Tab-separated table of C-alpha atoms and ligand atoms in Angstrom:
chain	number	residue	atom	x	y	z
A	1	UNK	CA	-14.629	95.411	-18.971
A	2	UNK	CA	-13.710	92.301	-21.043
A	3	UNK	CA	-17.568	92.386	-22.931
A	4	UNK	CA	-16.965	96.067	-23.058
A	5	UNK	CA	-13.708	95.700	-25.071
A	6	UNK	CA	-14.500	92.739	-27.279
A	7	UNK	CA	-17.474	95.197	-28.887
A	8	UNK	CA	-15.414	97.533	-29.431
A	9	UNK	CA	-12.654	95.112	-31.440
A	10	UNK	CA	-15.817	93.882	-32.714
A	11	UNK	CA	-17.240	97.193	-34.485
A	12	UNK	CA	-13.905	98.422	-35.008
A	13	UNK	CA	-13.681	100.934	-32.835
A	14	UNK	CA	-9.953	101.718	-31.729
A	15	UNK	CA	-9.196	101.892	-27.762
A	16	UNK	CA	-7.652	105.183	-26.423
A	17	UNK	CA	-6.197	104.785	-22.906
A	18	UNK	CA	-3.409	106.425	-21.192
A	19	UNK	CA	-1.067	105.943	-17.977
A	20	UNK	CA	-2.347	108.424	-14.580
A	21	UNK	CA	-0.027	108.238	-11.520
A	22	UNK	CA	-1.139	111.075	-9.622
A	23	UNK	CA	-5.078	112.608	-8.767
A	24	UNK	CA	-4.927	115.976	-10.882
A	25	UNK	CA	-4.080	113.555	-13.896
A	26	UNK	CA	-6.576	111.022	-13.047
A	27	UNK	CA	-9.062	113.510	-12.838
A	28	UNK	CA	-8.698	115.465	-16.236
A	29	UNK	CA	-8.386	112.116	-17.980
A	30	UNK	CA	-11.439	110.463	-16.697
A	31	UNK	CA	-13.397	113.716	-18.049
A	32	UNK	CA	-11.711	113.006	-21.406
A	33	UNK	CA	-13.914	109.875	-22.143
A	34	UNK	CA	-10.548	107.368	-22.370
A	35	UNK	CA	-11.143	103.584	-22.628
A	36	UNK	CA	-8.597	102.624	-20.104
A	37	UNK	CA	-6.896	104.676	-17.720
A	38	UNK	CA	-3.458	102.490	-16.656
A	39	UNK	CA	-1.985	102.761	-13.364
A	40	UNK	CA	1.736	101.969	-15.176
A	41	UNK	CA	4.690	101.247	-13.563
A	42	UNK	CA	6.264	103.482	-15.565
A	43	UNK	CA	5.698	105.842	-13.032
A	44	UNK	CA	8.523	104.694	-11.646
A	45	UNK	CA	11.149	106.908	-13.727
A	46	UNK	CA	8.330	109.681	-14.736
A	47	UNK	CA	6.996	110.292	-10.789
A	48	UNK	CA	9.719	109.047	-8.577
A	49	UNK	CA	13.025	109.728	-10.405
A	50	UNK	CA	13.859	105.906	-10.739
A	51	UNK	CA	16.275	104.905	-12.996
A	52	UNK	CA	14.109	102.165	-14.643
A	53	UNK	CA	10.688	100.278	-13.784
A	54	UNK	CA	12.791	97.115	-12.080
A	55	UNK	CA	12.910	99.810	-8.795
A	56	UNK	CA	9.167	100.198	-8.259
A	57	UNK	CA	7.852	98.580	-5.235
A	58	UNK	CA	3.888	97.265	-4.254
A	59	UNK	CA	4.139	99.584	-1.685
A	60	UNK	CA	4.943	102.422	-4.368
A	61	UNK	CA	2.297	101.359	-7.006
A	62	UNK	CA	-0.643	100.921	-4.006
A	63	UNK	CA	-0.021	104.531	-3.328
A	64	UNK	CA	-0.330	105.676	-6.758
A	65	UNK	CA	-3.389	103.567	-7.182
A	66	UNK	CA	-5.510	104.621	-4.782
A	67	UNK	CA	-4.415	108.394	-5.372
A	68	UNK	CA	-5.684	107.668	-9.005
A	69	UNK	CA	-8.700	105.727	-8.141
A	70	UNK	CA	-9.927	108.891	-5.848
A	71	UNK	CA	-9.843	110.581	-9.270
A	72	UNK	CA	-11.690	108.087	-11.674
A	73	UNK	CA	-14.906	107.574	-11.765
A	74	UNK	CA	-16.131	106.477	-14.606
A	75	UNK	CA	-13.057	105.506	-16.669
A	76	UNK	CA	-11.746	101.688	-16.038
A	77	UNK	CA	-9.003	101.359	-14.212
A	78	UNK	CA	-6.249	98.920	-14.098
A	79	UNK	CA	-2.548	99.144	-12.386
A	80	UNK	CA	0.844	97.104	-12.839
A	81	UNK	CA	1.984	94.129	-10.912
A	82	UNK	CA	5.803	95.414	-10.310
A	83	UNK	CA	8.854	93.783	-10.969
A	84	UNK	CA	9.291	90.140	-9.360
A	85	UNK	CA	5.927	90.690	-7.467
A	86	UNK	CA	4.232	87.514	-9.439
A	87	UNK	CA	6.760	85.241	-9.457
A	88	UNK	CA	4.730	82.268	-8.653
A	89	UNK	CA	1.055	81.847	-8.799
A	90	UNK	CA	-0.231	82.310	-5.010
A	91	UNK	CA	2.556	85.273	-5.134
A	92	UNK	CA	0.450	87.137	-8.405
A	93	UNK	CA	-2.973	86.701	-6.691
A	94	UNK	CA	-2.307	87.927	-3.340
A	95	UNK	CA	-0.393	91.084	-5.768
A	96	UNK	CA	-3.410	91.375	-7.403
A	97	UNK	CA	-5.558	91.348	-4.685
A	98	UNK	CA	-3.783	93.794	-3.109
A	99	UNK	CA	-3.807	96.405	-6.675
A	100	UNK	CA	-7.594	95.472	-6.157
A	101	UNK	CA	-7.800	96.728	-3.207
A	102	UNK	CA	-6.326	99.807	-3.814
A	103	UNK	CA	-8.821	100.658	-6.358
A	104	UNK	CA	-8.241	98.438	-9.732
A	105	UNK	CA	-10.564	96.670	-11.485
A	106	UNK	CA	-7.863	95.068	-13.601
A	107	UNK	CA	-4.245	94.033	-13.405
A	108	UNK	CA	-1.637	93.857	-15.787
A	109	UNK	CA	1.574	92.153	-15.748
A	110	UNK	CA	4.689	91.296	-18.284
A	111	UNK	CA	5.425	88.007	-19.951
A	112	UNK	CA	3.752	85.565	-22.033
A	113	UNK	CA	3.983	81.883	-21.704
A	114	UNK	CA	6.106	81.921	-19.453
A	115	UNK	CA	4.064	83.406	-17.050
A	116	UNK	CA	0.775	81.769	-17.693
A	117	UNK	CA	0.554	80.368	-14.531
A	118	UNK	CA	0.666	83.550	-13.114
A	119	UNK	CA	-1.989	84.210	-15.260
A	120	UNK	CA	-4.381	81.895	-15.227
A	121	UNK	CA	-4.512	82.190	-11.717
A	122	UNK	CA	-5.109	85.652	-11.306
A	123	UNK	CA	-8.102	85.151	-14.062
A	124	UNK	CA	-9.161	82.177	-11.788
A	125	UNK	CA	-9.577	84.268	-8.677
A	126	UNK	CA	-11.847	86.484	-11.262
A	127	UNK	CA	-9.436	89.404	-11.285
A	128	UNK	CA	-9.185	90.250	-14.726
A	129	UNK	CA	-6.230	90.799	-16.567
A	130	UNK	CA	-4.989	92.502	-19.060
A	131	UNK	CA	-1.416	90.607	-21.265
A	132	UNK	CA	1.415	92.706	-21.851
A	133	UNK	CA	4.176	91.065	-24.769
A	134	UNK	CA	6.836	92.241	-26.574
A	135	UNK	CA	9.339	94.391	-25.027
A	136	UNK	CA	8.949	94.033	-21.402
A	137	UNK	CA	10.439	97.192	-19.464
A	138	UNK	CA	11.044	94.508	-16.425
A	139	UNK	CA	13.116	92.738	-18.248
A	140	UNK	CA	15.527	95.646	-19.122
A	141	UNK	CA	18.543	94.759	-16.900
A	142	UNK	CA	18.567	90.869	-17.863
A	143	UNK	CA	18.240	92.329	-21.789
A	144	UNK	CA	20.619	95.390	-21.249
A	145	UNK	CA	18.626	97.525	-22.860
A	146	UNK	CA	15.291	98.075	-24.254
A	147	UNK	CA	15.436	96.077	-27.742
A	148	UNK	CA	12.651	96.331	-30.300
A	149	UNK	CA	11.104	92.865	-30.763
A	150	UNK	CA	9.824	90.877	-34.012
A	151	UNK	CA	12.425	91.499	-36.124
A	152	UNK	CA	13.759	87.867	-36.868
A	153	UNK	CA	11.062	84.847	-37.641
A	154	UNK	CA	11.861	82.720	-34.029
A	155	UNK	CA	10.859	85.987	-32.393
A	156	UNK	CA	7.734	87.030	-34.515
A	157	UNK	CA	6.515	83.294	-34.141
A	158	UNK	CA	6.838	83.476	-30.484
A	159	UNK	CA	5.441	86.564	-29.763
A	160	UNK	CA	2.083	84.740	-31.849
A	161	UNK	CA	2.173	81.950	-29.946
A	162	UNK	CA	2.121	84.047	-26.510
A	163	UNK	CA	-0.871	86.331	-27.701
A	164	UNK	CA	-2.353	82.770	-28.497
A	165	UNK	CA	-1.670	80.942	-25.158
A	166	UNK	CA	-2.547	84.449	-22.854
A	167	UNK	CA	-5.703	85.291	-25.465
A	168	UNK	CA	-6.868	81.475	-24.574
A	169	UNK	CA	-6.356	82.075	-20.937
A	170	UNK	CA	-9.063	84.738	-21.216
A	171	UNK	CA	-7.228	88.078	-21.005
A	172	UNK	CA	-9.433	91.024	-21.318
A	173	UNK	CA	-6.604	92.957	-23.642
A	174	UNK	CA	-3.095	92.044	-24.766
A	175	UNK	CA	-0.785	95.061	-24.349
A	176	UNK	CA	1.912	94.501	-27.307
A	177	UNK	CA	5.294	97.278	-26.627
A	178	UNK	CA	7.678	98.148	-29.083
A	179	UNK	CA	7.097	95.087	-31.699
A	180	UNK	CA	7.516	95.980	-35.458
A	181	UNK	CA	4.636	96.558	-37.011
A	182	UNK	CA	3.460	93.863	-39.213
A	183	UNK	CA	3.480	91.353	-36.334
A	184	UNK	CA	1.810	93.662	-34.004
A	185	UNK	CA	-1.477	93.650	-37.061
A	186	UNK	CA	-0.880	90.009	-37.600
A	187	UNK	CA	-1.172	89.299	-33.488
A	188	UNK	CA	-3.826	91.398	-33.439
A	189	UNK	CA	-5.928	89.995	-36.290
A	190	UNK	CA	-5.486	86.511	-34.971
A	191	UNK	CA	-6.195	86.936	-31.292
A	192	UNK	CA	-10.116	87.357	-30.264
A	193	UNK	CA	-8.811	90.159	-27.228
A	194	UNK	CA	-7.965	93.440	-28.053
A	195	UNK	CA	-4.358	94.227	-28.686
A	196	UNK	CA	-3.367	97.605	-27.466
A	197	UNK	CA	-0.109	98.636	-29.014
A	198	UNK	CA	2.771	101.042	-28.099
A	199	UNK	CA	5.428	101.453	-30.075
A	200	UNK	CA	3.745	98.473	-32.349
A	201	UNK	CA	2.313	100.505	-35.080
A	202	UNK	CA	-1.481	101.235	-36.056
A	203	UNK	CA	-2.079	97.488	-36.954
A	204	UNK	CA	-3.144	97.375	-32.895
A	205	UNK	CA	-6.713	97.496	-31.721
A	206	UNK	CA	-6.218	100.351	-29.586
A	207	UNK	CA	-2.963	102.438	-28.180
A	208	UNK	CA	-1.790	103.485	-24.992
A	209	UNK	CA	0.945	106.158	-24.334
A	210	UNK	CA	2.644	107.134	-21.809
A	211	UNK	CA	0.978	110.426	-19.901
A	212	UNK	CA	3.795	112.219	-19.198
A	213	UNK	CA	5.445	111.537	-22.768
A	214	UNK	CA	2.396	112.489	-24.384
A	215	UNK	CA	1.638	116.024	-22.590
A	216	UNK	CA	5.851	116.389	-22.370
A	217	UNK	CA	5.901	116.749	-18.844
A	218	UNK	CA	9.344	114.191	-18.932
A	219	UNK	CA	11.973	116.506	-21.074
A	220	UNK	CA	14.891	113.973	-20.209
A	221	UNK	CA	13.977	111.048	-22.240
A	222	UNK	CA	10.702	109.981	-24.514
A	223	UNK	CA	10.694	106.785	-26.594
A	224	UNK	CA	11.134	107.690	-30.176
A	225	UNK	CA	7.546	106.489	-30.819
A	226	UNK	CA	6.187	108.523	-28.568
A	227	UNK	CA	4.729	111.989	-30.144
A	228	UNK	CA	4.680	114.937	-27.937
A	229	UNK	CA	1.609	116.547	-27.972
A	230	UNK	CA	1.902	119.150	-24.936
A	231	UNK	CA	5.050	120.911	-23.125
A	232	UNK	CA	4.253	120.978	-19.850
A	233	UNK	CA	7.888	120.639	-18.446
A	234	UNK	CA	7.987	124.649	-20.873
A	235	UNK	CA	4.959	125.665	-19.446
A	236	UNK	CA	6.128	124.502	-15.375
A	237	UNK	CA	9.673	126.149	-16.537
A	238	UNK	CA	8.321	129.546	-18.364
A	239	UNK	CA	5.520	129.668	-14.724
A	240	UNK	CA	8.524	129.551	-12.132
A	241	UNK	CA	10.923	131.793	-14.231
A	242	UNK	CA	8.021	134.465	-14.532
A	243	UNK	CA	7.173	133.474	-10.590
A	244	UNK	CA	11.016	134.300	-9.714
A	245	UNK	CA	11.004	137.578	-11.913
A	246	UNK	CA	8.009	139.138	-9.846
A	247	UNK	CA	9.652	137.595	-6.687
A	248	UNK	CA	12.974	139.187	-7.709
A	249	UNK	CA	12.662	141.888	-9.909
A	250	UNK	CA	15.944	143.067	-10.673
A	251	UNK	CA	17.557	139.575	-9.132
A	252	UNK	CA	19.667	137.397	-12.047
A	253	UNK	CA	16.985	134.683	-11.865
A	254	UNK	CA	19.485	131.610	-11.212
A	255	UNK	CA	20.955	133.912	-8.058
A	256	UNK	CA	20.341	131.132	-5.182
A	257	UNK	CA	19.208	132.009	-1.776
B	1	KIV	O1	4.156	101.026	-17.272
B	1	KIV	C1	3.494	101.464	-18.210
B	1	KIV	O2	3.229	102.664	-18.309
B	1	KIV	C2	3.042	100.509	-19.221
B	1	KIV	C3	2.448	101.037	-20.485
B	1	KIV	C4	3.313	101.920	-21.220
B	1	KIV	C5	1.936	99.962	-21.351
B	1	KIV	O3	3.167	99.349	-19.028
């Protein structure tokens, strides 16, 4: 994966990858030639109704995975380490293992140096890894709120110096969420790993999105960045009203029971 990616930083090739949490999903994407398919904890709020990503268990992101993996097979496939499942080194490689396990060939988790313990010894028991910096959905109760980052000097600096350390501890790609945009192209010209950005402007090496923002299968909230390029909550809503309407012809089509 990590040869793979450097060529395509290399030749200049943008990577396209997307989040799957369910089979059907998996399936469709890995026929749509994708560079990364993301098991993403942000399944969490757009598959089990949680009210952020701090809620999502191992058990919870092992099921997803291996539902996923039975639907990839040629795509590569990584999934999240969840929320305070990493929080010393032994702790992220048994995580890891067990994500492995399950069906990924990559891991990703949130932090920079601060976590590069973590880190480097996931890399060390060869699981490879892909960075994530920036704004870290984790991190969203201790932040109250999820805060663009990058906009003063002390931040852009040290949002360099963790693509630095985590691109020197041999991370296969950097994910960089919700950073402003000239830091995300500056990080990404100075680190030898691709960057994949969301929210962090075209400056990135490659994007990722969000499935179920993308196709609009989650009508109750979408990250302003986030472009819309389907409606499937429309389509599931227009289906069961014309469903009800054969059912019960006649019938107001909110009557219950
Ligand atoms: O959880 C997730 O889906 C992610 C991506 C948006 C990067 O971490």
């Amino acid at each position: 994966m990590k040869d793979r990616f450097l060529a395509r930083k290399r030749a200049g090739i943008p990577l396209a990858t997307l989040t799957a949490a369910d089979y059907p999903t998996a399936r469709l994407l890995d026929d749509a030639g994708l560079d990364l398919i993301l098991v993403g904890d942000s399944l969490g709020m757009v598959e089990l109704g949680y009210v952020d990503t701090t809620e999502v268990t191992l058990e919870d992101m092992v099921h997803h995975t291996r539902a996923v993996r039975r639907g990839v097979s040629r795509t590569p496939l990584a999934a999240d380490l969840p929320f305070q499942t990493y929080e010393t080194s032994a702790e992220a490689v048994a995580t890891a293992r067990t994500l492995m396990q399950a069906g990924a060939e990559a891991v990703k988790l949130e932090g920079g140096r601060s976590h590069l313990a973590q880190i480097r010894a996931v890399l060390a028991a060869g699981i490879p890894l892909i960075g994530h910096i920036g704004m870290l959905p984790q991190s969203v109760r201790l932040e109250g709120g999820y805060k663009k980052k990058g906009k003063t000097e002390e931040q852009a600096r040290g949002l360099l110096e963790d693509a630095l350390a985590l691109d020197a501890a041999g991370v296969v790609a950097l994910v960089i969420e919700d950073v402003v945009a000239p830091v995300a192209a500056d990080i990404s010209r100075r680190v030898a790993c691709p960057t994949i950005g969301i929210g962090s402007g075209s400056g990135c090496d490659g994007q990722i999105l969000v499935t179920a923002d993308l196709i609009g299968a989650f009508p109750w909230f979408r990250p302003p960045f986030a472009r819309a390029r389907g409606d499937v909550a429309g389509e599931i809503t227009r289906a069961v009203a014309g469903y009800l309407a054969a059912v019960r012809p006649g019938a107001d089509a909110k009557t219950a029971g």
